[in-house]
Backbone as a ProteinNet text record, in pm:
[ID]
protein_1_A
[PRIMARY]
XXXXXXXXXXXXXXXXXXXXXXXXXXXXXXXXXXXXXXXXXXXXXXXXXXXXXXXXXXXXXXXXXXXXXXXXXXXXXXXXXXXXXXXXXXXXXXXXXXXXXXXXXXXXXXXXXXXXXXXXXXXXXXXXXXXXXXXXXXXXXXXXXXXXXXXXXXXXXXXXXXXXXXXXXXXXXXXXXXXXXXXXXXXXXXXXXXXXXXXXXXXXXXXXXXXXXXXXXXXXXXXXXXXXXXXXXXXXXXXXXXXXXXXXXXXXXXXXXXXXXXXXXXXXXXXXXXXXXXXXXXX
[TERTIARY]
13008.5	12872.8	12778.7	12673.4	12575.4	12435.8	12342.4	12203.2	12117.6	11985.3	11896	11906.7	11984.9	12002.3	12142.2	12229	12364.7	12418.2	12486.4	12544.4	12668.4	12718.7	12834.7	12912.7	12951.5	13033.7	13152.2	13259.9	13375.2	13358	13382.7	13366.8	13494.4	13543.2	13659.2	13611.9	13661.3	13626.2	13743.6	13718.2	13826.1	13768	13821.2	13782.1	13633.6	13568.2	13425.4	13337.8	13397.6	13320.5	13345.2	13262.3	13280.7	13263	13337.8	13335.3	13316.1	13213.6	13182.5	13284.7	13351.6	13457.2	13409	13306.4	13256.9	13105.9	13056.1	12912	12871.9	12910.6	12882.6	12732.5	12652.2	12508.4	12429	12497	12424.6	12339.9	12393	12319.9	12192.2	12204.8	12086.4	11989.3	12041.7	11955.5	11881.4	11943.2	11880.6	11768.3	11751.3	11644.8	11507.5	11503	11375	11314.1	11390.2	11337.5	11364.4	11439.4	11470.4	11375.4	11335.8	11232.4	11292.2	11262.5	11321.2	11262.5	11345.5	11303.5	11255.6	11157.8	11111.3	11138.5	11210.2	11249.6	11136.6	11121.6	11025	11061.3	11001	11021.3	10885.8	10871.8	10749.6	10780.8	10677.4	10693.4	10648.4	10736.7	10704.5	10606.7	10544.5	10449.1	10505.2	10635.9	10695.5	10751.3	10721	10765	10896.9	10962	11093.5	11077.9	11167.3	11158.7	11213.1	11142.7	11183.6	11201.6	11322.7	11360.2	11357.4	11311.2	11310.4	11270.3	11229.8	11200.2	11079.9	11011.9	10903.7	10932.9	10927.3	10948.5	10823.4	10764.1	10636.1	10646.4	10560.9	10554.4	10492.6	10507	10439.2	10288.1	10215	10070	10013.6	9884.4	9823.7	9799.3	9795.5	9764.9	9615	9573.7	9662.6	9738.1	9865.2	9952.6	9961.2	9960.6	9990.1	10129.5	10150.8	10268.9	10349.5	10482.1	10573.1	10658.7	10649.2	10736.7	10863.7	10976.5	11104.3	11195.7	11235.5	11312.4	11456.3	11551	11691.8	11747.7	11865	11932.2	12011.6	12090.9	12176	12155.9	12089.3	12016.6	12104.9	12236	12321.1	12364.5	12268.8	12285.2	12184.2	12169.7	12076.1	12036.5	11915.3	11876	11931.7	11945.8	11997.8	11973.6	12036.1	12026.6	12113.4	12057.7	12137.5	12050.3	12117.7	12050.4	12039.5	11921	11898.7	11809.7	11862.8	11788.4	11655.3	11649.8	11523.5	11414.3	11448	11349.3	11306.4	11403.2	11370.3	11288.6	11320.2	11244.8	11100.1	11080.4	10944	10863.2	10925.8	10852.7	10816.4	10906.6	10876.1	10760.5	10740.4	10630.6	10500.9	10502.1	10378.5	10358.5	10463.8	10452	10519.7	10457	10524.1	10607.1	10733.4	10824.7	10853.3	10830	10850.4	10971.9	11069.6	11191.5	11216.1	11263.2	11300.5	11414.3	11471.3	11582.2	11538.5	11478.2	11431	11546.7	11514.9	11619.2	11687.1	11818.8	11901	11980.7	11938.2	12007.8	12134.5	12223.6	12343.3	12312.9	12405.6	12396.7	12332.3	12284	12212.9	12270.9	12392.9	12457	12450.4	12534.4	12547.4	12419.3	12350.8	12230	12122.7	12110.2	12012.8	12046.8	12174.5	12215.3	12203.7	12224.2	12221.8	12084.4	11986.4	11856.1	11784.5	11816.5	11746.3	11838.9	11952.2	12045.5	11976.9	11977.5	11908.8	11758	11704.5	11561.2	11503.8	11542.4	11486.9	11336.5	11268.2	11125.3	11041.5	11103.3	11031.1	11024.6	11120.4	11122.4	11137.9	11215.5	11235.1	11104.6	11027.9	10899	10803.1	10802.9	10718.5	10754.5	10885.2	10931.4	10887.8	10906.9	10874.8	10724.2	10643.7	10498.5	10451.7	10513.5	10478.4	10512.7	10629.4	10668.1	10573.7	10538.4	10445.1	10311.3	10258	10128.8	10134.1	10244	10258.1	10263.3	10335.3	10343.7	10208	10129.5	9999.3	9896.6	9928.1	9838.7	9834.9	9933.8	9938.8	9834.8	9739.7	9636.8	9692.1	9818.4	9878.5	9915.3	9912.9	9944.2	9815.6	9800.4	9680.3	9698.3	9636	9652.1	9589.3	9504.9	9439.5	9512.7	9622.7	9697.8	9846.2	9892	10028.3	10095.4	10217.6	10299.7	10424.1	10495.5	10617.3	10723.8	10848.4	10958.4	11087	11180.7	11309.8	11404.6	11535.7	11636.9	11726.3	11773	11860.4	11785.4	11837.7	11759.9	11623.5	11619.8	11492.1	11398.3	11452.6	11370.1	11316.4	11402	11357.8	11242.1	11260.3	11158.9	11030.7	11042.9	10924.1	10845.1	10914.1	10846	10783.5	10853	10800.7	10671.5	10670.6	10552.6	10432	10451.9	10336	10292.8	10377.5	10335.7	10253.6	10255.4	10182.2	10057	10051	9938.7	9904.7	9779	9737.2	9707.7	9766.7	9739.7	9803.1	9902.8	9974.7	9911.4	9900.9	9842.4	9932.8	10063.3	10159.7	10295.3	10388.5	10521.4	10626.4	10749.2	10866.3	10970.8	11005.8	11110.7	11233.5	11336.7	11454	11576.6	11647.3	11769.1	11753	11635.7	11606.6	11644	11657.2	11671.6	11550.8	11479.5	11348.4	11343.2	11460.1	11463.1	11585.5	11583.3	11699.8	11734.7	11634.7	11661.6	11688.5	11708.1	11738.6	11614.5	11500.7	11376.3	11259.3	11147.9	11029.3	10982.7	11002.8	10957.4	11033.4	11159.2	11238.8	11221.5	11163.8	11151.3	11027.6	11039.4	10926.2	10832	10706.6	10615	10556.2	10628.7	10583.9	10447.8	10418	10290.3	10172.3	10199.8	10091.5	10075.3	10163	10158.8	10044.3	9960	9854.8	9870.7	9963.5	9987.4	10056.2	10009.3	10081.3	10227.3	10317.8	10459.3	10546.8	10631.1	10736	10864.5	10929.6	11056.7	11166.6	11265.8	11375.8	11505	11581.8	11707.1	11809.6	11935.1	12044.6	12107.3	12142.2	12189.5	12317.5	12405.5	12534.1	12541	12429.6	12426	12474.1	12597.4	12652.6	12622.5	12572.9	12543.4	12405.6	12307.5	12174.5	12143.1	12166.4	12162.8	12031.8	12044.5	11931.4	11818.9	11853.3	11747.9	11648.6	11691	11598.2	11485	11520.9	11420.1	11333.5	11394.4	11315.8	11221.8	11266.2	11177.8	11055.8	11077.2	10964.3	10868.7	10923.1	10838.8	10758.5	10823.5	10753.5	10640.5	10665.5	10561.7	10441.6	10468.6	10358.9	10281.5	10352.3	10284.9	10205	10260.1	10191.1	10056.8	10048.4	9923.5	9837.4	9879.2	9797	9804	9905.4	9923.2	9978	9920	9976	10122.9	10209.4	10352.5	10429.7	10549.7	10641.7	10782.3	10866.8	11008.2	11088.6	11168	11256.3	11399.3	11464.5	11597.3	11697.9	11808.6	11910.9	12033.9	12065.8	12185.8	12311.8	12417.6	12547.3	12560	12464.5	12469	12478.8	12523.1	12536.6	12451.1	12488.4	12407.8	12396.2	12493.5	12495.1	12429.6	12344.5	12282.6	12223.4	12143.6	12071.9	12165	12287.8	12382.1	12494.2	12542	12657.6	12643.9	12520.6	12499.1	12516.6	12506.3	12514.6	12406.8	12437.6	12336.3	12208.2	12220.3	12101.4	12015.7	12079.6	12004.5	11942.1	12011.6	11955.4	11834.1	11840.9	11725	11609.4	11640.4	11535.5	11470.2	11550.1	11495	11392.2	11427.7	11333	11207.1	11222.9	11105.9	11010.6	11065.6	10979.5	10918.7	10994.3	10935.9	10819.1	10837.4	10729.3	10610.6	10637.6	10527.1	10448.6	10521.1	10455.1	10369	10424.7	10346.4	10230.6	10247.3	10136.8	10020.9	10052.1	9947	9865.6	9933	9865.7	9841.1	9920.4	9905.2	9926	9835.8	9855.5	9847.3	9922	9918.1	9903.2	9866.1	9861.3	9995	10104.2	10236.9	10283.4	10218.6	10255.8	10126.9	10051.7	9916.3	9907.8	10000.6	9994.9	9865.1	9858.7	9979.3	10077	10206.4	10309.3	10296.1	10306.7	10298.1	10435.1	10537.3	10673.9	10727.5	10812.3	10874.4	10972.3	10959.7	11048.1	11182.5	11286.6	11420	11431	11451.5	11461.1	11604	11621.2	11755.7	11832.4	11955.2	12036.5	12127.3	12125.2	12209	12354.7	12440.3	12585.1	12627.4	12723.3	12782.4	12859.7	12848.7	12923.7	12856.3	12737.5	12669.2	12596
8308.7	8297.9	8288.3	8372.1	8368.7	8365.3	8307	8304.1	8283.1	8268.4	8265	8136.4	8039.1	7914.5	7899.9	7998.8	7994.4	8135.7	8158.5	8290.8	8314	8210.3	8228.4	8100.5	8073.6	7957.1	8002.5	7924	7949.1	7875.3	7947	7889.6	7914.7	7812.1	7826.3	7850.2	7958.1	7991.7	7959	7884.3	7845.1	7814	7885.5	7857	7868.2	7961.2	7978.8	7885	7797.2	7706.1	7740.5	7687.6	7712.8	7583.3	7573.1	7453	7493.1	7437.3	7468.2	7401.3	7482.1	7429.9	7402.9	7472.2	7455.4	7434.8	7381.2	7362	7400.6	7522.9	7568.2	7571.8	7604	7617.6	7490.9	7380.1	7257.7	7205.2	7207.6	7150.8	7229.8	7363.2	7444.7	7434.8	7439.1	7428.7	7297.2	7191.2	7060.2	7043.1	7136.7	7125.7	7155.4	7220.5	7260.1	7382.2	7449.3	7563.8	7696	7694.6	7817.6	7836.6	7961.3	7990.9	8063.9	8020	8082.1	8218.7	8306.9	8439.5	8432.2	8516.2	8525.5	8667.4	8677.2	8805.5	8863.3	8996.3	9060.8	9207.6	9268.7	9410.1	9478.1	9592.7	9672	9803.4	9885.1	10012.2	10126	10223.6	10340.1	10431	10527.3	10616.5	10690.3	10718.1	10788.3	10693.3	10563.5	10465.5	10398.1	10435.1	10380.5	10236.8	10143.4	10005.7	9994.2	9920.1	9897.4	9747.4	9707.6	9566.8	9520.7	9396.5	9344.9	9199.3	9157	9016.9	9005.6	8891.6	8855.9	8715.3	8697.7	8567.6	8531.5	8417.2	8381.2	8251.7	8235.1	8107.9	8000.7	7876.3	7770.3	7781.8	7726.3	7730.3	7839.2	7832.3	7923.8	8065	8083.9	8217.3	8243.7	8370.6	8487.9	8515	8549.6	8572.7	8721.8	8760.1	8900.3	8936.9	9064	9110.5	9207	9196.4	9292.6	9354.4	9484.8	9558.4	9590.9	9533.6	9548.9	9642.6	9752.9	9858.2	9856.2	9856.5	9846.6	9982	9976.9	10097.9	10161.4	10258	10322.5	10473.6	10524.7	10450.4	10379.5	10415.2	10353.7	10215.8	10126.5	9986.5	9910.5	9780.2	9706.6	9574.7	9531.2	9392.6	9311.7	9180.7	9097.8	8951.9	8868.6	8724	8685	8686.8	8659.3	8594.2	8525.1	8464.1	8569.7	8625.1	8730.3	8675.4	8672.5	8610.9	8680.6	8813.4	8883.9	8829.4	8808.7	8758.1	8617.1	8529.5	8390.2	8374.3	8451.2	8443.4	8487.1	8597.3	8646.1	8558	8504.7	8413.9	8286.4	8235.7	8117	8142.6	8267.8	8303.8	8331.1	8312.2	8323.1	8449.2	8530	8656.8	8649.5	8709	8730.8	8857.2	8849.9	8964.1	9021.3	9152	9223.3	9313.7	9300.1	9380.3	9437.9	9561.1	9616.3	9716.4	9756.8	9851.3	9979.1	10071.9	10194.9	10282.7	10387.4	10483.2	10536.8	10546	10574.9	10454.2	10334.6	10211.1	10196.1	10110.2	10076.1	9960.1	9937.2	9819.4	9838.7	9958.7	9981.5	10099.9	10137.4	10247.5	10378.2	10473.3	10600.6	10681.7	10685.4	10767.6	10717.7	10586.9	10528.8	10567.2	10557	10586.9	10733.3	10822.4	10966.4	11029.6	10949.8	11005.2	11077.1	11040.6	11103.7	11194.3	11230.5	11317.4	11449	11482.8	11600.4	11595.2	11477.5	11467.5	11335.7	11296.2	11175.4	11190.9	11077.8	11078.8	11113.7	11120.6	11150.6	11028.6	11017.5	10905.4	10771.9	10770.3	10645.4	10596.5	10688.4	10650.8	10603.4	10672.1	10630.5	10489.4	10462	10332.5	10218	10232.4	10120.6	10095.2	10200.5	10180.1	10119	10157.6	10096.9	9948.6	9915.2	9774.8	9696.6	9754.4	9688.9	9664.1	9764.7	9749	9639.8	9632.9	9528.4	9390.3	9379.2	9251.2	9208.7	9304.8	9273.6	9228.1	9239.6	9186.4	9033.6	8972.6	8827.3	8785.3	8698.5	8658.9	8584.1	8539.4	8473.7	8572.7	8702.6	8807.7	8880.5	8909.1	8974	9125.8	9189.4	9334.1	9415.2	9353.1	9424.7	9410.9	9336.2	9313.6	9331.4	9455.9	9489.3	9571.2	9533	9610.6	9659.8	9751.7	9806.5	9815.6	9786.6	9791.2	9826.8	9887.1	9920.1	9971	9962.8	10008.8	10113.3	10208.7	10316.9	10402.9	10417	10488.6	10421.9	10287.8	10217.8	10255	10284.6	10332.9	10471.7	10556	10688.4	10677.6	10591.9	10580.8	10519.6	10426.4	10370.6	10480	10561.9	10670.1	10769.3	10796.3	10888.3	10834.5	10706.9	10647.7	10647.2	10607.2	10602.1	10741.6	10841.6	10979.6	11034.2	10962.2	11006.8	10925.4	10802.4	10714.6	10627.8	10587.6	10496.6	10357.2	10324.3	10195.5	10077.8	10103.5	9995.3	9963.5	9833.6	9790.3	9824.6	9822.7	9852.7	9876.4	9929.5	9962.8	9933.9	9911.9	9904	9999.9	10100.7	10197.2	10162.9	10110.2	10060.8	10145.3	10185.9	10267.5	10375.5	10436.6	10534.1	10675	10761.5	10904.4	10970.8	11045.5	11095.1	11246.1	11309.9	11455.3	11495.2	11470.3	11506.5	11653.6	11739.4	11880	11964.6	11904.4	11984	12051.5	11983	12043.4	11968.4	12036	11972.1	11856.5	11865.5	11759.5	11629.8	11640.4	11520.9	11464.5	11538.8	11495.4	11408.4	11308.2	11222.9	11298.3	11324	11403.2	11322.2	11312.5	11230.2	11274.1	11402.3	11453	11402.2	11344.1	11293.6	11141.7	11073.2	10926.8	10881.5	10794.5	10729.9	10578.5	10525.6	10381.3	10329.5	10218.9	10159.9	10135.7	10183.5	10183.2	10137.3	10039.4	10001.3	10071.8	10136.2	10204	10119.8	10079.8	9997	10076.2	10085.4	10159.6	10097.1	10130.4	10082.2	10200.9	10178	10285.5	10350.8	10271.9	10323.8	10335.5	10371.8	10393.6	10535	10549	10682.3	10728.2	10637.6	10672.7	10737.9	10681.1	10742.1	10757.2	10873.9	10892.1	10846.7	10797.6	10746.6	10847.8	10975.5	11075.8	11079.1	11036.8	11032.8	10934.2	10815.6	10715.4	10753.4	10806.6	10839.9	10957.5	11053.3	11165.8	11118.6	11026	10971.9	10898.5	10816.6	10740	10832.8	10934.2	11027	11098.7	11139.6	11207.3	11115.2	10989.1	10894.9	10869.2	10849	10825.3	10947.2	11065	11188.6	11201.3	11154.3	11165.4	11040.3	10943.2	10825.3	10722.6	10731.2	10630.8	10503.3	10386.6	10262.7	10249	10240.9	10242.8	10175.2	10129.8	10071.1	10117.3	10122	10152.2	10032.7	9975.4	9864.5	9916.1	9927.8	9988.1	9883.4	9871.5	9772.7	9840.9	9813.4	9871.2	9804.3	9883.6	9828.7	9787.2	9823.7	9786.6	9910.9	9890.8	10000.7	9980.8	10049.1	10051	9912.9	9824.7	9694	9584.8	9621.7	9523.9	9405	9428.8	9319.9	9226.3	9269.7	9187.4	9131.4	9207.5	9161.2	9190.7	9208.3	9231.1	9103.3	9115.9	8997.9	8898.1	8768.1	8669.1	8681.2	8707.3	8720.1	8837.5	8947.9	9064.6	9042.1	8972.6	8943.4	8852.2	8756.8	8671	8753.6	8841.3	8924.5	9013.1	9067.1	9151.8	9075.4	8955.3	8876.9	8843.9	8807.5	8772	8890.2	9008.6	9125.7	9170.2	9157.9	9190.3	9097.8	8968.6	8874.4	8898.1	8934.1	8966.5	9086.5	9188.1	9307.4	9273.1	9194.7	9157.5	9066.5	8982.3	8897.2	8980.7	9094	9182.3	9246.2	9288.5	9366	9288.3	9183.9	9100.6	8954.4	8898.2	8759.4	8660.2	8552.3	8442.4	8311.6	8202.8	8074.5	8036.6	8073.2	8041.7	8143.6	8257.9	8364.2	8427.3	8349.9	8392.1	8500	8502.7	8600.8	8590	8633.5	8681.5	8567.5	8602.7	8501.1	8435.6	8304.8	8232.5	8206.9	8208.8	8186.1	8313	8294.3	8408.8	8475.1	8606.9	8680.3	8704	8707.5	8742.4	8893.7	8953.3	9098.2	9144.2	9264.6	9318.3	9322.5	9277	9261.4	9383.1	9440.9	9559.1	9521.1	9620.8	9599.6	9570.6	9483.8	9460.4	9584.1	9611.8	9723.8	9856.8	9859.9	9987.2	10022
9110.7	9062	9181	9180	9286.7	9225.2	9297.9	9254.9	9378.9	9359.6	9474.4	9556.7	9510.4	9585.3	9643.3	9620.1	9674.3	9690.1	9801.8	9825.4	9740.7	9675.4	9588	9569	9445.1	9412.8	9327.7	9328.9	9244.2	9111.9	9002.4	8869.3	8789	8720.9	8633.7	8490.9	8428.7	8291	8200.6	8095	8004.7	7866.7	7763.9	7627.1	7600.4	7665.1	7644.1	7723.6	7802.1	7887.1	8033.5	8118.5	8261.8	8339.1	8449.4	8530.9	8676.7	8740.3	8879.9	8971.3	9054.5	9141.7	9283.4	9327.7	9464.7	9463.2	9573.8	9590.6	9732.7	9770.3	9906.4	9935.4	9835.2	9858.2	9836.6	9805.7	9770.8	9885.5	10006.2	10119.5	10146.7	10151	10175.1	10058	9934.9	9819	9813.7	9866	9865.1	9964.6	10055.9	10154.9	10096.9	9980.1	9923.5	9989.9	10076.8	10151.1	10081.6	9971.9	9901.1	9783.7	9761	9663.3	9543.5	9421.6	9301.7	9271.5	9219.7	9176.3	9031.5	8996.6	8858.8	8808.7	8699.6	8642.7	8558.3	8564.4	8476.7	8457.8	8358.1	8330.2	8316.9	8380.1	8372.3	8301.6	8279.9	8210.9	8301.3	8322.6	8404.4	8329.6	8397.4	8330.4	8209.7	8209.5	8095.8	7990.4	8003.3	7905.7	7936.6	8045.9	8079.9	8131.9	8092.2	8141.9	8284.2	8367.3	8506.4	8525.6	8563.8	8572.5	8717.1	8738.8	8874.5	8881.4	9000.8	9028.7	9121	9111	9202.6	9254.1	9384.4	9446.7	9524.5	9494.3	9554.5	9633.3	9733.8	9806	9717.5	9755.2	9679.7	9694.9	9600	9605.6	9518.1	9487.8	9391.5	9443.5	9572.5	9625.7	9624.1	9625.7	9615.8	9745.4	9731.7	9845.2	9876	10003.9	10036.3	9988	9964.2	9892.5	9978.1	9970.4	10031.3	9921.9	9905.2	9814.3	9891.9	9851.3	9921.7	9843.4	9904.6	9838.4	9886.9	9793.1	9830.6	9874.4	9937.4	9982.1	9869.2	9905	9804.3	9799.2	9693.6	9590.3	9487.8	9481.9	9379.6	9425.9	9425.5	9461.1	9376.7	9401.4	9317.8	9379.7	9347.4	9367.8	9251.4	9271.4	9164	9190.1	9105.9	9123.3	9243.1	9360	9479.3	9586	9676	9790	9899.1	9917.7	10016	10126.7	10248.5	10358	10383.3	10367.2	10387.6	10296.6	10170.1	10074.4	10112.8	10139	10166.4	10294.5	10397.6	10522.6	10501.5	10430.2	10411	10317.8	10213.9	10124.9	10200.3	10283.8	10364.1	10460.3	10497.4	10586.8	10511.8	10379.9	10304.3	10225	10210	10138.5	10002	9901.7	9774.3	9787.5	9750.6	9764.2	9625.8	9612.3	9486.8	9501.7	9411.2	9413.6	9274.7	9267.5	9137.7	9155.8	9042.5	9041.2	8969.4	9042.5	8979.2	8933.9	8863.3	8826.5	8951.9	8943.4	9059.8	9104.4	9061	9095.8	9011.6	9057.9	8980.9	8887.5	8792.3	8708	8572.2	8543.1	8416.8	8340.2	8372.7	8303.7	8380.5	8337.4	8408.9	8407.4	8293.5	8284	8379.1	8391.3	8483.8	8628.2	8663	8799.5	8836	8736.8	8764.6	8745.4	8705.5	8667.3	8780.9	8906.7	9018.5	9100	9041.3	9114.4	9149	9278.8	9331.5	9307.8	9283.6	9254.3	9305.5	9426.6	9485.9	9504.4	9499.3	9524.6	9403.2	9284.8	9162	9072.5	8980.3	8888.4	8960.9	9067.6	9141.9	9203.6	9262.3	9319.6	9211.1	9097.1	8985.1	8939.4	8933.3	8883.3	8974	9105.4	9194	9197.9	9191.1	9191.4	9060.3	8948.9	8820.7	8819.4	8874.5	8878.9	8970.5	9084.3	9175.7	9107.5	9040.5	8973.7	8868.2	8794.4	8693.3	8758.5	8869.3	8939.7	8993.3	9040.1	9100.1	8997.2	8868.6	8765.8	8768.5	8832.3	8847.2	8951.4	8916.9	9013.9	9134.5	9127.5	9243.9	9353.2	9320.4	9416.9	9455	9583.9	9635.8	9631.6	9534.1	9515.8	9627.7	9708.3	9818	9950.1	9951.5	10075.6	10046	10054.4	10014.8	10124.9	10160.5	10252.5	10180.8	10243.8	10184.4	10291	10252.7	10348	10275.5	10349.6	10291.3	10397	10365.2	10457.6	10395.7	10475.5	10432.3	10330.2	10207.6	10105.7	10085	10095.1	10085.3	10197.8	10316.1	10426.2	10398	10340.2	10297.9	10197.9	10095.9	9991.9	10046.8	10141.5	10206.3	10276.8	10356.6	10427.4	10330.8	10221.5	10121.5	10061.1	10025.1	9961.2	10054	10180.4	10270.3	10312.3	10287.3	10308.5	10192.8	10080.8	9961.7	9932.8	9984.8	9953.2	10073.1	10081	10187.7	10132.2	10018.5	9954.2	10026.6	10112.4	10178.7	10313.4	10344.7	10471.1	10588.8	10567	10673.2	10608.4	10687.8	10636.7	10742.5	10695.8	10783	10727.7	10806.4	10770.2	10853.1	10786.9	10858.4	10826.4	10932.9	10921.6	10814	10810.8	10707.1	10748.4	10649.1	10676.3	10612.5	10692.5	10652.1	10636.7	10641.5	10625.5	10544.1	10409.6	10327.1	10334.2	10354	10378.7	10255.8	10138.6	10019.9	9964	9972.3	9926.7	9985.9	9998.1	10052.2	9967.4	9835.1	9745.5	9767.5	9814.7	9836.5	9976.8	10066.7	10205.3	10222.8	10308.7	10339.7	10433.3	10393.3	10474.8	10589.7	10700.1	10812.1	10863.7	10852.7	10902.9	10821.8	10703.7	10619.9	10629.4	10703.1	10709	10798.9	10746.2	10825.1	10826.1	10748.3	10737.6	10863.3	10921.4	11034.8	10998.9	11083.2	11047.3	11162.9	11136	11230.3	11189.1	11284.6	11261.3	11325.6	11246.4	11294.7	11279.2	11386.6	11378.9	11473.7	11451.2	11534.3	11607.2	11732.5	11819	11768.3	11705.7	11660.9	11508.2	11448.3	11304.1	11276.9	11228.2	11201.4	11058.6	10974.7	10836.4	10824	10890.8	10898.8	11047.1	11102.8	11248.6	11312.7	11433.8	11509.8	11522	11533.9	11554.1	11438.5	11317.9	11205.9	11233.3	11282	11313	11430.3	11536.7	11655.4	11629.5	11547.5	11514.6	11436.4	11343.2	11268.3	11361.3	11448.9	11541.7	11632.4	11686.8	11776.6	11703.8	11580	11502.8	11479.9	11448.4	11426.2	11555.1	11664.7	11792.3	11835.3	11813.3	11852.8	11784.5	11660.8	11584.9	11594.1	11673.6	11693.9	11582.8	11496.3	11391.2	11455	11427.8	11483.2	11443.6	11543.2	11513.9	11626	11590.8	11686.9	11653.9	11755.7	11738.9	11787.8	11699.4	11733.9	11726.3	11841.1	11850.7	11897.8	11823.8	11856	11914.7	12041.7	12103.6	12050.5	12040.5	12002.9	11858.3	11774.1	11633.3	11546.7	11422.4	11328.4	11204.8	11098.4	10976.8	10912.3	10935.1	10869.9	10953.4	11047.6	11137.2	11063.2	10959.6	10893.9	10819.1	10793	10717.3	10802.9	10899.9	10976.8	11125.7	11172.9	11315.6	11395.9	11527.7	11612.4	11571.9	11568.6	11530.5	11612.2	11742.4	11826.2	11779.9	11742.5	11697.1	11559.7	11473.8	11341.7	11355.4	11448.6	11474	11529.8	11625.1	11684.9	11579.6	11489.8	11383.4	11300.9	11257.5	11177.7	11257.1	11382.5	11461.9	11477	11499	11515.1	11382.6	11273.1	11142.8	11112.4	11134.3	11106.4	11199.1	11323.9	11415	11364.2	11314.7	11260.9	11139.3	11048.1	10930.6	10966.4	11068	11111.2	11164.9	11221.3	11274.7	11162.6	11054.7	10951.3	10822.6	10799.1	10679.3	10718.5	10796.7	10841.3	10725.8	10739.1	10643.3	10721	10654.9	10726.1	10788.6	10723.3	10777.2	10880.5	10888.8	10982.7	11035.7	11116.4	11151.5	11257	11351	11457.5	11538	11664.5	11731.2	11757.5	11753.6	11770.9	11907.2	11909	12035.1	12095.1	12009.5	12061.3	12125.4	12224.7	12290.5	12196.2	12182.8	12093.6	12158.6	12078.6	12125.7	12125.4	12238.3	12247	12219.3	12160.4	12142	12272.3	12270	12389.5	12407.9	12524.9	12551.3	12554.5	12522.3	12528.7	12672.7	12685.8	12817.7	12861.3	12989.6	13045.6	13029.6	12969.3	12954.4	13081.7
[MASK]
+++++++++++++++++++++++++++++++++++++++++++++++++++++++++++++++++++++++++++++++++++++++++++++++++++++++++++++++++++++++++++++++++++++++++++++++++++++++++++++++++++++++++++++++++++++++++++++++++++++++++++++++++++++++++++++++++++++++++++++++++++++++++++++++++++++++++++++++++++++++++++

């Protein structure tokens, strides 16, 4: 059993009842530093239901918002303790997550709905869910950023290539040139949104050249942009990378958001010394 206050506990099921066997998350949950997720469902333009969650900082707000897009696309957000969400909410951001068509967990038709058609129904779904979430006065509809990794990085680049509604973006380990059709490709030449590109040197799943090409295109056109490159890391950096690199990633992400979406808890410019990505030994 997992939820937003524990990465996982063992539960014994017997006769329709359940008994908690472990309390691995009790110490962290008892600190009061973890923020509860709120479940909701929105409606896409074609009437399709879009399921997801909103996690907000304490206080009335309005809080700046980060739309967080998962990878895959056949993956999903869920009731889980996700460090990315907790770190950003602790820094003063409301985090919006949803499972658009193409995600897992909602049946075969849902997962196959965007086959050979990325950037259509999935993009419609995440924007519909975002708009529904922004109806809450605790969320600041005028201060919204977008971020995602892998397929989520692709979808982030696609969205900021279509609209300038976002204050800033983070495209992480993304692939920005699917190559099957122009409609599915993220139009980097149309991006004007300030964008941080994050990639790992040894990412064999989404090659480094995808990130560097996007960064070069943005810099060439004068779009505010940064490239954060991690040596010796692969596609799973944010989940199983070196602790020093995972810390550096969070520090640079928060610095980026402080620049474009400052909060009282993340005012920027950062006064603490940032941990820079550490090169491999022997290189």
